CSV table of C-alpha atoms and ligand atoms in Angstrom, one decimal:
chain,number,residue,atom,x,y,z
A,3,MET,CA,81.6,83.4,91.2
A,4,ASP,CA,78.6,81.5,90.1
A,5,ILE,CA,75.4,83.4,89.2
A,6,LYS,CA,72.8,81.1,89.5
A,7,PHE,CA,70.1,83.7,90.0
A,8,CYS,CA,69.6,87.1,88.5
A,9,THR,CA,70.8,89.9,90.9
A,10,ALA,CA,67.7,92.1,89.7
A,11,CYS,CA,64.7,89.9,89.8
A,12,GLY,CA,65.8,86.6,91.8
A,13,SER,CA,65.0,84.4,88.8
A,14,PRO,CA,67.1,81.5,87.4
A,15,THR,CA,69.9,82.2,84.9
A,16,GLU,CA,71.0,80.1,81.9
A,17,LEU,CA,74.3,79.9,80.6
A,18,LYS,CA,74.6,81.5,76.8
A,19,ILE,CA,76.4,83.8,74.6
A,20,PRO,CA,74.3,86.9,74.1
A,21,VAL,CA,73.9,88.4,70.9
A,22,ASP,CA,77.0,90.6,69.6
A,23,ASP,CA,78.8,88.9,72.4
A,24,ASP,CA,81.6,86.6,72.5
A,25,HIS,CA,81.7,85.0,75.9
A,26,VAL,CA,79.3,82.9,77.7
A,27,ARG,CA,77.5,84.9,80.7
A,28,SER,CA,74.8,84.1,82.9
A,29,VAL,CA,71.5,85.5,81.3
A,30,CYS,CA,68.4,85.7,83.3
A,31,THR,CA,65.8,83.7,81.8
A,32,ASN,CA,63.1,86.2,83.1
A,33,CYS,CA,64.3,89.9,82.7
A,34,GLY,CA,67.1,88.8,80.0
A,35,LEU,CA,69.9,90.9,82.4
A,36,VAL,CA,73.1,89.6,81.3
A,37,HIS,CA,75.6,89.3,84.5
A,38,TYR,CA,79.4,90.0,83.7
A,39,ASN,CA,82.0,88.3,85.8
A,40,ASN,CA,85.1,90.1,85.4
A,41,PRO,CA,88.9,90.0,87.1
A,42,LYS,CA,89.0,91.4,90.6
A,43,VAL,CA,92.2,93.9,91.3
A,44,VAL,CA,94.4,93.3,94.4
A,45,VAL,CA,96.5,96.5,95.4
A,46,GLY,CA,99.4,96.6,98.0
A,47,CYS,CA,102.6,98.0,98.6
A,48,ILE,CA,106.2,96.9,99.7
A,49,PRO,CA,106.7,99.2,103.1
A,50,GLU,CA,110.1,100.4,103.4
A,51,PHE,CA,111.9,101.9,106.4
A,52,ASN,CA,115.7,102.3,106.4
A,53,GLY,CA,116.5,99.9,104.2
A,54,GLN,CA,113.9,97.4,105.7
A,55,VAL,CA,110.6,96.1,104.6
A,56,LEU,CA,107.4,95.6,106.5
A,57,LEU,CA,105.5,92.2,106.5
A,58,CYS,CA,102.8,91.2,108.4
A,59,LYS,CA,101.9,87.5,109.7
A,60,ARG,CA,98.2,86.8,108.5
A,61,ASN,CA,95.7,85.9,111.2
A,62,ILE,CA,93.2,84.7,108.8
A,63,GLU,CA,92.8,82.0,106.3
A,64,PRO,CA,94.0,81.0,103.6
A,65,ARG,CA,97.7,80.9,104.7
A,66,LYS,CA,96.9,81.7,108.4
A,67,GLY,CA,100.1,82.5,110.0
A,68,LYS,CA,102.1,82.8,106.9
A,69,TRP,CA,104.1,86.2,106.2
A,70,THR,CA,103.2,88.8,103.3
A,71,LEU,CA,103.0,92.1,102.0
A,72,PRO,CA,100.0,94.2,103.1
A,73,ALA,CA,97.4,93.8,99.9
A,74,GLY,CA,94.0,93.3,99.3
A,75,TYR,CA,90.9,93.7,96.8
A,76,LEU,CA,90.6,97.0,95.7
A,77,GLU,CA,87.1,98.5,96.5
A,78,ASN,CA,84.6,100.7,94.8
A,79,GLY,CA,84.9,104.5,95.0
A,80,GLU,CA,88.8,104.3,95.6
A,81,SER,CA,92.2,104.6,93.4
A,82,VAL,CA,94.6,102.0,93.0
A,83,GLN,CA,96.8,103.9,95.3
A,84,ASP,CA,94.1,104.8,97.9
A,85,GLY,CA,93.6,100.9,98.1
A,86,ALA,CA,97.1,100.5,98.8
A,87,LEU,CA,97.3,102.7,101.5
A,88,ARG,CA,94.2,101.5,103.1
A,89,GLU,CA,95.1,97.9,103.2
A,90,THR,CA,98.5,98.6,104.4
A,91,LEU,CA,96.6,100.7,107.3
A,92,GLU,CA,94.6,97.7,107.6
A,93,GLU,CA,97.1,95.1,108.0
A,94,THR,CA,99.9,96.9,109.5
A,95,ARG,CA,98.3,99.9,111.3
A,96,ALA,CA,101.4,101.9,109.5
A,97,LYS,CA,101.0,105.1,107.6
A,98,VAL,CA,102.9,104.9,104.1
A,99,SER,CA,103.5,107.4,101.1
A,100,ILE,CA,103.6,105.8,97.8
A,101,ILE,CA,106.9,106.2,95.8
A,102,ASP,CA,105.9,104.8,92.5
A,103,ALA,CA,104.1,101.8,90.9
A,104,TYR,CA,106.3,98.6,90.9
A,105,ARG,CA,104.9,95.4,89.4
A,106,LEU,CA,101.6,94.2,88.1
A,107,PHE,CA,101.1,90.2,88.1
A,108,ASN,CA,98.4,88.8,86.0
A,109,ILE,CA,97.1,85.7,87.7
A,110,VAL,CA,94.9,84.4,85.1
A,111,PHE,CA,94.0,81.4,87.2
A,112,VAL,CA,92.3,83.2,89.8
A,113,ASP,CA,91.1,85.9,87.5
A,114,GLN,CA,93.3,88.5,89.7
A,115,ILE,CA,95.4,91.2,89.0
A,116,TYR,CA,98.1,92.5,91.5
A,117,PHE,CA,99.1,95.8,91.4
A,118,MET,CA,102.1,96.6,94.0
A,119,PHE,CA,103.6,99.9,94.8
A,120,ARG,CA,106.8,101.0,96.7
A,121,ALA,CA,106.2,103.1,99.6
A,122,ASN,CA,107.9,104.6,102.8
A,123,LEU,CA,106.8,104.2,106.2
A,124,MET,CA,106.1,107.5,107.3
A,125,SER,CA,107.2,106.6,111.2
A,126,ASP,CA,108.0,103.6,113.1
A,127,GLU,CA,104.2,103.3,114.2
A,128,PHE,CA,102.9,99.8,113.3
A,129,GLY,CA,101.8,96.8,114.6
A,130,PRO,CA,99.2,93.7,114.9
A,131,THR,CA,95.7,94.1,113.7
A,132,ASN,CA,92.7,91.9,113.4
A,133,GLU,CA,94.4,90.7,110.1
A,134,SER,CA,97.7,90.3,111.1
A,135,ILE,CA,99.2,88.5,114.4
A,136,ASP,CA,102.4,90.0,114.2
A,137,VAL,CA,103.8,92.9,111.9
A,138,ARG,CA,107.6,93.3,111.4
A,139,LEU,CA,110.6,95.0,109.9
A,140,PHE,CA,112.6,92.6,108.0
A,141,ASP,CA,116.3,93.1,106.9
A,142,GLU,CA,116.5,91.3,103.4
A,143,LYS,CA,118.7,88.3,105.3
A,144,ASP,CA,116.1,87.8,107.5
A,145,ILE,CA,112.9,87.4,105.1
A,146,PRO,CA,111.4,84.3,105.8
A,147,TRP,CA,111.5,83.0,102.3
A,148,ASP,CA,110.0,79.5,103.1
A,149,ASP,CA,107.1,81.1,105.0
A,150,ILE,CA,105.7,83.8,102.6
A,151,ALA,CA,102.1,83.1,102.2
A,152,PHE,CA,101.5,83.7,98.4
A,153,GLU,CA,103.8,83.1,95.1
A,154,VAL,CA,103.2,86.5,93.9
A,155,ILE,CA,104.2,88.3,97.1
A,156,LYS,CA,107.5,86.1,96.9
A,157,GLN,CA,108.0,87.3,93.5
A,158,THR,CA,107.4,90.9,94.3
A,159,LEU,CA,110.0,90.6,97.2
A,160,GLU,CA,112.8,88.7,95.0
A,161,HIS,CA,112.4,91.3,92.0
A,162,TYR,CA,112.4,94.3,94.7
A,163,PHE,CA,115.8,93.1,96.3
A,164,GLN,CA,117.4,92.3,92.8
A,165,ASP,CA,116.4,95.8,91.6
A,166,ARG,CA,117.7,97.5,94.6
A,167,LYS,CA,121.1,96.2,94.0
A,168,LYS,CA,121.0,97.9,90.7
A,169,GLY,CA,119.1,101.1,92.0
A,170,ASP,CA,116.4,101.2,89.6
A,171,PHE,CA,112.8,99.8,90.0
A,172,PRO,CA,111.3,100.2,86.9
A,173,PHE,CA,107.8,99.1,86.7
A,174,LYS,CA,107.1,95.9,84.9
A,175,ILE,CA,104.3,93.5,84.3
A,176,PHE,CA,104.6,89.7,85.1
A,177,ASP,CA,102.3,86.6,84.4
A,178,LEU,CA,101.8,84.1,87.1
A,179,ARG,CA,101.5,80.5,85.8
B,28,MET,CA,75.3,97.0,89.7
B,29,ASP,CA,72.6,96.6,92.1
B,30,ILE,CA,72.4,93.2,93.9
B,31,LYS,CA,69.0,93.0,94.9
B,32,PHE,CA,68.6,89.1,95.0
B,33,CYS,CA,71.0,86.1,95.8
B,34,THR,CA,73.3,84.9,93.3
B,35,ALA,CA,73.4,81.6,94.7
B,36,CYS,CA,69.8,81.0,96.4
B,37,GLY,CA,67.5,83.9,94.5
B,38,SER,CA,66.3,85.1,98.1
B,39,PRO,CA,66.2,88.8,98.9
B,40,THR,CA,69.5,90.6,99.8
B,41,GLU,CA,69.8,93.3,102.2
B,42,LEU,CA,72.5,96.0,102.6
B,43,LYS,CA,74.6,95.8,105.9
B,44,ILE,CA,78.2,95.5,106.9
B,45,PRO,CA,79.3,91.9,107.6
B,46,VAL,CA,81.1,91.0,110.4
B,47,ASP,CA,84.9,91.4,110.5
B,48,ASP,CA,84.2,93.8,107.5
B,49,ASP,CA,84.2,97.6,107.0
B,50,HIS,CA,82.2,98.1,103.7
B,51,VAL,CA,78.3,98.0,102.9
B,52,ARG,CA,77.7,94.6,101.3
B,53,SER,CA,74.6,93.2,99.6
B,54,VAL,CA,74.0,90.3,102.0
B,55,CYS,CA,71.5,87.4,101.5
B,56,THR,CA,68.8,87.2,104.0
B,57,ASN,CA,68.3,83.5,103.4
B,58,CYS,CA,71.9,81.8,102.7
B,59,GLY,CA,74.1,84.8,103.9
B,60,LEU,CA,76.1,84.9,101.0
B,61,VAL,CA,77.9,88.5,101.0
B,62,HIS,CA,78.0,89.8,97.3
B,63,TYR,CA,81.2,92.1,96.7
B,64,ASN,CA,81.1,94.7,93.9
B,65,ASN,CA,84.6,95.7,92.7
B,66,PRO,CA,86.0,98.0,90.2
B,67,LYS,CA,86.3,96.8,86.6
B,68,VAL,CA,89.6,97.1,84.3
B,69,VAL,CA,89.3,98.3,81.2
B,70,VAL,CA,92.5,97.8,78.8
B,71,GLY,CA,93.2,99.5,75.5
B,72,CYS,CA,96.1,100.7,73.5
B,73,ILE,CA,97.6,103.2,71.2
B,74,PRO,CA,98.3,101.4,68.3
B,75,GLU,CA,101.2,103.3,66.1
B,76,PHE,CA,102.2,102.6,62.4
B,77,ASN,CA,104.7,105.2,60.6
B,78,GLY,CA,104.2,107.9,63.3
B,79,GLN,CA,100.3,107.7,62.7
B,80,VAL,CA,97.9,106.5,65.6
B,81,LEU,CA,95.1,104.2,64.6
B,82,LEU,CA,91.3,105.7,66.3
B,83,CYS,CA,88.2,103.9,65.6
B,84,LYS,CA,84.9,105.6,65.2
B,85,ARG,CA,82.3,103.8,67.5
B,86,ASN,CA,79.1,102.2,66.0
B,87,ILE,CA,77.5,101.6,69.5
B,88,GLU,CA,76.6,103.4,72.4
B,89,PRO,CA,77.6,105.1,74.4
B,90,ARG,CA,79.3,107.8,72.3
B,91,LYS,CA,78.1,106.3,68.9
B,92,GLY,CA,79.9,108.3,65.9
B,93,LYS,CA,82.7,109.8,68.3
B,94,TRP,CA,86.3,108.6,67.7
B,95,THR,CA,88.2,106.5,70.1
B,96,LEU,CA,91.4,104.3,71.0
B,97,PRO,CA,90.7,100.5,71.0
B,98,ALA,CA,89.9,99.3,74.7
B,99,GLY,CA,87.3,97.4,76.5
B,100,TYR,CA,86.5,95.6,79.6
B,101,LEU,CA,89.0,92.8,80.7
B,102,GLU,CA,87.8,89.3,80.6
B,103,ASN,CA,88.0,86.7,83.4
B,104,GLY,CA,90.9,84.2,81.9
B,105,GLU,CA,93.3,86.8,80.1
B,106,SER,CA,96.0,89.0,80.9
B,107,VAL,CA,95.8,92.4,80.9
B,108,GLN,CA,98.0,92.8,77.7
B,109,ASP,CA,95.8,89.7,76.4
B,110,GLY,CA,93.0,92.3,76.6
B,111,ALA,CA,94.8,95.1,75.1
B,112,LEU,CA,95.1,92.7,72.0
B,113,ARG,CA,91.9,91.2,71.7
B,114,GLU,CA,89.8,94.5,72.2
B,115,THR,CA,92.1,95.9,69.3
B,116,LEU,CA,91.3,92.9,67.0
B,117,GLU,CA,87.8,93.0,67.7
B,118,GLU,CA,87.3,97.1,67.3
B,119,THR,CA,89.9,97.4,64.3
B,120,ARG,CA,90.4,94.2,63.0
B,121,ALA,CA,94.3,95.0,63.7
B,122,LYS,CA,97.1,92.8,65.3
B,123,VAL,CA,99.5,94.6,67.1
B,124,SER,CA,102.5,93.9,69.4
B,125,ILE,CA,102.7,95.5,73.0
B,126,ILE,CA,105.6,98.0,73.3
B,127,ASP,CA,104.7,98.9,77.0
B,128,ALA,CA,102.9,99.8,79.8
B,129,TYR,CA,101.8,103.5,79.4
B,130,ARG,CA,99.0,105.0,81.5
B,131,LEU,CA,96.6,103.9,84.2
B,132,PHE,CA,93.9,106.2,85.1
B,133,ASN,CA,91.8,105.6,88.2
B,134,ILE,CA,88.0,106.8,87.3
B,135,VAL,CA,86.7,106.1,90.5
B,136,PHE,CA,83.1,107.9,90.0
B,137,VAL,CA,82.3,104.9,87.8
B,138,ASP,CA,84.4,102.4,89.3
B,139,GLN,CA,86.6,101.8,86.5
B,140,ILE,CA,90.6,101.5,85.9
B,141,TYR,CA,91.8,102.3,82.5
B,142,PHE,CA,94.9,100.7,81.7
B,143,MET,CA,96.4,101.7,78.2
B,144,PHE,CA,99.4,100.1,76.3
B,145,ARG,CA,101.6,101.7,73.4
B,146,ALA,CA,101.6,99.1,70.7
B,147,ASN,CA,102.7,98.7,67.0
B,148,LEU,CA,100.6,97.8,64.2
B,149,MET,CA,102.2,94.6,62.6
B,150,SER,CA,100.7,95.3,59.5
B,151,ASP,CA,98.6,98.0,57.4
B,152,GLU,CA,95.5,95.6,57.8
B,153,PHE,CA,92.7,97.0,59.6
B,154,GLY,CA,89.2,98.3,59.0
B,155,PRO,CA,85.6,98.5,60.1
B,156,THR,CA,83.9,95.9,62.6
B,157,ASN,CA,80.7,95.6,64.3
B,158,GLU,CA,81.8,98.0,67.0
B,159,SER,CA,83.4,100.4,64.8
B,160,ILE,CA,82.1,102.2,61.6
B,161,ASP,CA,85.2,103.6,60.6
B,162,VAL,CA,88.9,102.5,61.6
B,163,ARG,CA,91.7,105.2,60.3
B,164,LEU,CA,95.4,105.9,60.8
B,165,PHE,CA,95.5,110.0,62.1
B,166,ASP,CA,98.7,112.2,62.1
B,167,GLU,CA,99.1,114.2,65.1
B,168,LYS,CA,97.8,117.5,63.5
B,169,ASP,CA,94.8,115.4,62.3
B,170,ILE,CA,93.4,113.9,65.2
B,171,PRO,CA,89.7,115.0,65.7
B,172,TRP,CA,89.7,116.3,69.1
B,173,ASP,CA,86.6,117.9,69.3
B,174,ASP,CA,85.0,114.2,68.5
B,175,ILE,CA,86.9,112.0,71.0
B,176,ALA,CA,84.5,109.9,72.9
B,177,PHE,CA,85.7,109.8,76.3
B,178,GLU,CA,87.8,112.1,78.5
B,179,VAL,CA,90.1,109.3,79.5
B,180,ILE,CA,91.1,108.5,75.5
B,181,LYS,CA,91.5,112.2,75.1
B,182,GLN,CA,93.9,112.7,77.9
B,183,THR,CA,95.9,109.6,76.9
B,184,LEU,CA,96.2,110.9,73.5
B,185,GLU,CA,97.3,114.2,74.7
B,186,HIS,CA,99.9,112.5,77.2
B,187,TYR,CA,101.4,110.5,74.5
B,188,PHE,CA,101.8,113.4,72.1
B,189,GLN,CA,103.5,115.1,74.6
B,190,ASP,CA,105.9,112.3,75.5
B,191,ARG,CA,106.5,111.6,71.9
B,192,LYS,CA,108.0,115.3,71.7
B,193,LYS,CA,110.4,114.1,74.4
B,194,GLY,CA,110.9,110.4,73.2
B,195,ASP,CA,110.3,109.3,76.5
B,196,PHE,CA,107.2,107.3,77.5
B,197,PRO,CA,107.6,106.6,81.4
B,198,PHE,CA,104.5,104.6,83.0
B,199,LYS,CA,102.2,107.1,84.9
B,200,ILE,CA,99.1,106.8,87.1
B,201,PHE,CA,96.4,110.0,86.7
B,202,ASP,CA,93.4,110.0,88.6
B,203,LEU,CA,90.1,111.4,86.3
B,204,ARG,CA,87.7,113.8,88.5
C,324,LIG,ZN1,66.1,88.8,85.7
C,325,LIG,ZN1,71.3,83.5,99.2
C-alpha cells in the first residue's frame, strides 16, 4: 500500500529513512509520523472429512471460478486459529476443529505469509456462500489440479497428500519464489 | 494505528462496514479507499551456544534495561527466517543458523503474532549494539527471570528449558491473554 498522505493529519508524506531506522518509510512532512508497512498473514485450513478434502470454487476475483482451500487475511483481535476457523465458515459454511499447524509459506514478492492448518469437518454441513459459488468434498484422485486458484494452495495440497501416504504431517516452512 | 485521513488522497476517513465486508474499516469520505489494519508479525530466536542462551539487555523503550531474546517486526520483502536472522544481528551482532520453528504466540490484545525459532550461534562473536546495552550468554540457572522484558519472551524461555530436559522441541502455538 502506497502511503502518500499522513494517516494522523492528512499532510503529504515523503519517503526517507528515519533516525535509528534502516528502512525507507513514508514519513509525514508535517507531524513527522512514521508509517510502517508490514507483511500480512493469510490463515486457512485443509478441511478433512472421511478421507476427502473440502475445496471451494471462488466467486470473487482474483481467480474467480478456480478452486481453493478456505483462507483469508488474519484480522486484528483474532488468533491464527480463530482466523482459520472464521475464513472456513465464511467461505464454505463448514465448522471445523483444528488438528494442527501444517505449513507456513513465505510469499515475499507479495509481502504475505500463509499459515495453513489441518482441520476436521465437524459435520457434513457445508455449501456455497457469497465468496464461493460451489463447495465440495474431493477424493485425492479427483482434485482439479489444473484449476487450483493459487500456487500456494496447490503446493499445500501436494504436500498434504504426500505426507498422508507416510501418515506423518510435520509442521514445515517453505518459501514461494 | 488510527487511520483518520486517507493514505491515497489525504481526505478524512469515516468508520464503517464496507459492502461485502463484516468488519468496521476506515473508509475515505472522498475516494472511498478502504484501509485495512492487520496484525503484525514479530520474529525472533533463541540463540544457543554450548548449552547457553544469548540474551540482550534493551537499550530502548519499552522495558529499557530489561533482558530479552532478539526479536522484532517482520519487514516487507523478507521471510520469517530472514527476519529472525536480521533482528538477531541487529540486536546482538551475532550470526545464527536456524534450527527449527519453535513457538507461535498469539497476542491478540496488541494485534501481534510472535514467531520464535531455535537457532545456533555460528561463532562466539556478539556484543552490544544501538538496541542492546549488553549481550550475554546465560546458563539456565543464571537466567534473570525477574528482569525479562516481556511475558512472551519469559514463556518462550520457560518452554525451551522444559523441552530441553526432554530433548524434544515440537512446534506449538499458544495464546497470551
Ligand atoms: Zn502527519
Ligand atoms: Zn481518499
